[in-house]
Amino acid sequence: MASEIQMKNIQLRQNYQNFWQTDLMNTMELDPLYCCFACWGGPCASYLLRRRALYNDMKRYKCCAGYMPCSGKCKENKCPEFCLCTEVFCCFGNSVASTRFLLQDELNIQTTKCDNCIIAFMLCLQQVACIFSFVAMIIGNDEIREAAHILNCLADIAYCSVCPCMQTQHKIEMDKRDRMFGPRPMTIPPVQFMLRTDYHQNPPMDGYPPPYQQPYALGYVVQDYPPSVPLPPDYHQNPPMDEYPPPYQQPYAPRYVVQDYPSSVTPPPNYPSSVPPPPNYRPSC
């Protein structure tokens, strides 16, 4: 009966829609301090994670979170703290797996294929090492005994590496569940700049960039400041004075001549070249 329930639970977990906040490969990078704590103090980390998974309500505690045949039969409701301490020290692997199943069923989380391969490799290596140890005990061959010893060492290394990563994964997931990540503190927004369409073709120089050399639109050219005025035709024949240039000599309209100041008028043909002075005119000394 228990095996049928476990198989149904495994099938249900495969159809869950959510994923862990991080996979086993990245737990060391995201929270290295807790991973080291879980490596050197695995039972303590397992105790704290189980309490946190139960929202610190030990009335809800069951041995191995109710996933083992002994769950609910150890009188754990009378002294749940002592039973939890006994579980994490005597059945450390089961305590880690039970916390994992508890979080998966609560948060609708499925395990990725990479995590499944890592966990399966750890379990298979332990089983192979156990088989070699039994064979070495029965046969008594030194070579098989040496191979069993090597496999046991590899299995212990894998076990001590995967379990801390799993516990760190559970801790990060509960941080997300309890909203402990929180929003980032408010900071001053960075300075924003507008980029030209030809920014990558004509990158700006150091300091102030040069004026745009490309037209804004077809047929429109950006003028420098001050704008350049076309020179008159006789500019080189009659160069301008120091301050004010002479007026243009070109007529504004047909038969209209721009007058200088004072105005110079062409005299008529019968205009005398010299006008005699008046009779009473006396030059001043």
Coordinates of C-alpha atoms in Angstrom, one line a residue, residues 11-12 23 59-60 105 112 164 176 184 214 229 233 254 271:
Q11 CA 4.0 10.5 -10.9
L12 CA 2.3 13.6 -9.6
D23 CA 19.5 24.1 -9.8
K59 CA 2.5 20.5 15.8
R60 CA 2.5 19.6 12.1
D105 CA 4.2 19.0 -2.9
T112 CA 15.0 19.3 -13.6
P164 CA 24.7 20.4 1.0
K176 CA 11.6 33.0 -2.3
R184 CA 16.2 46.7 -4.2
Q214 CA 24.6 64.7 -42.0
V229 CA 26.0 84.6 -46.3
P233 CA 29.8 89.4 -57.2
P254 CA 15.1 96.9 -62.7
Y271 CA 25.3 120.9 -65.8

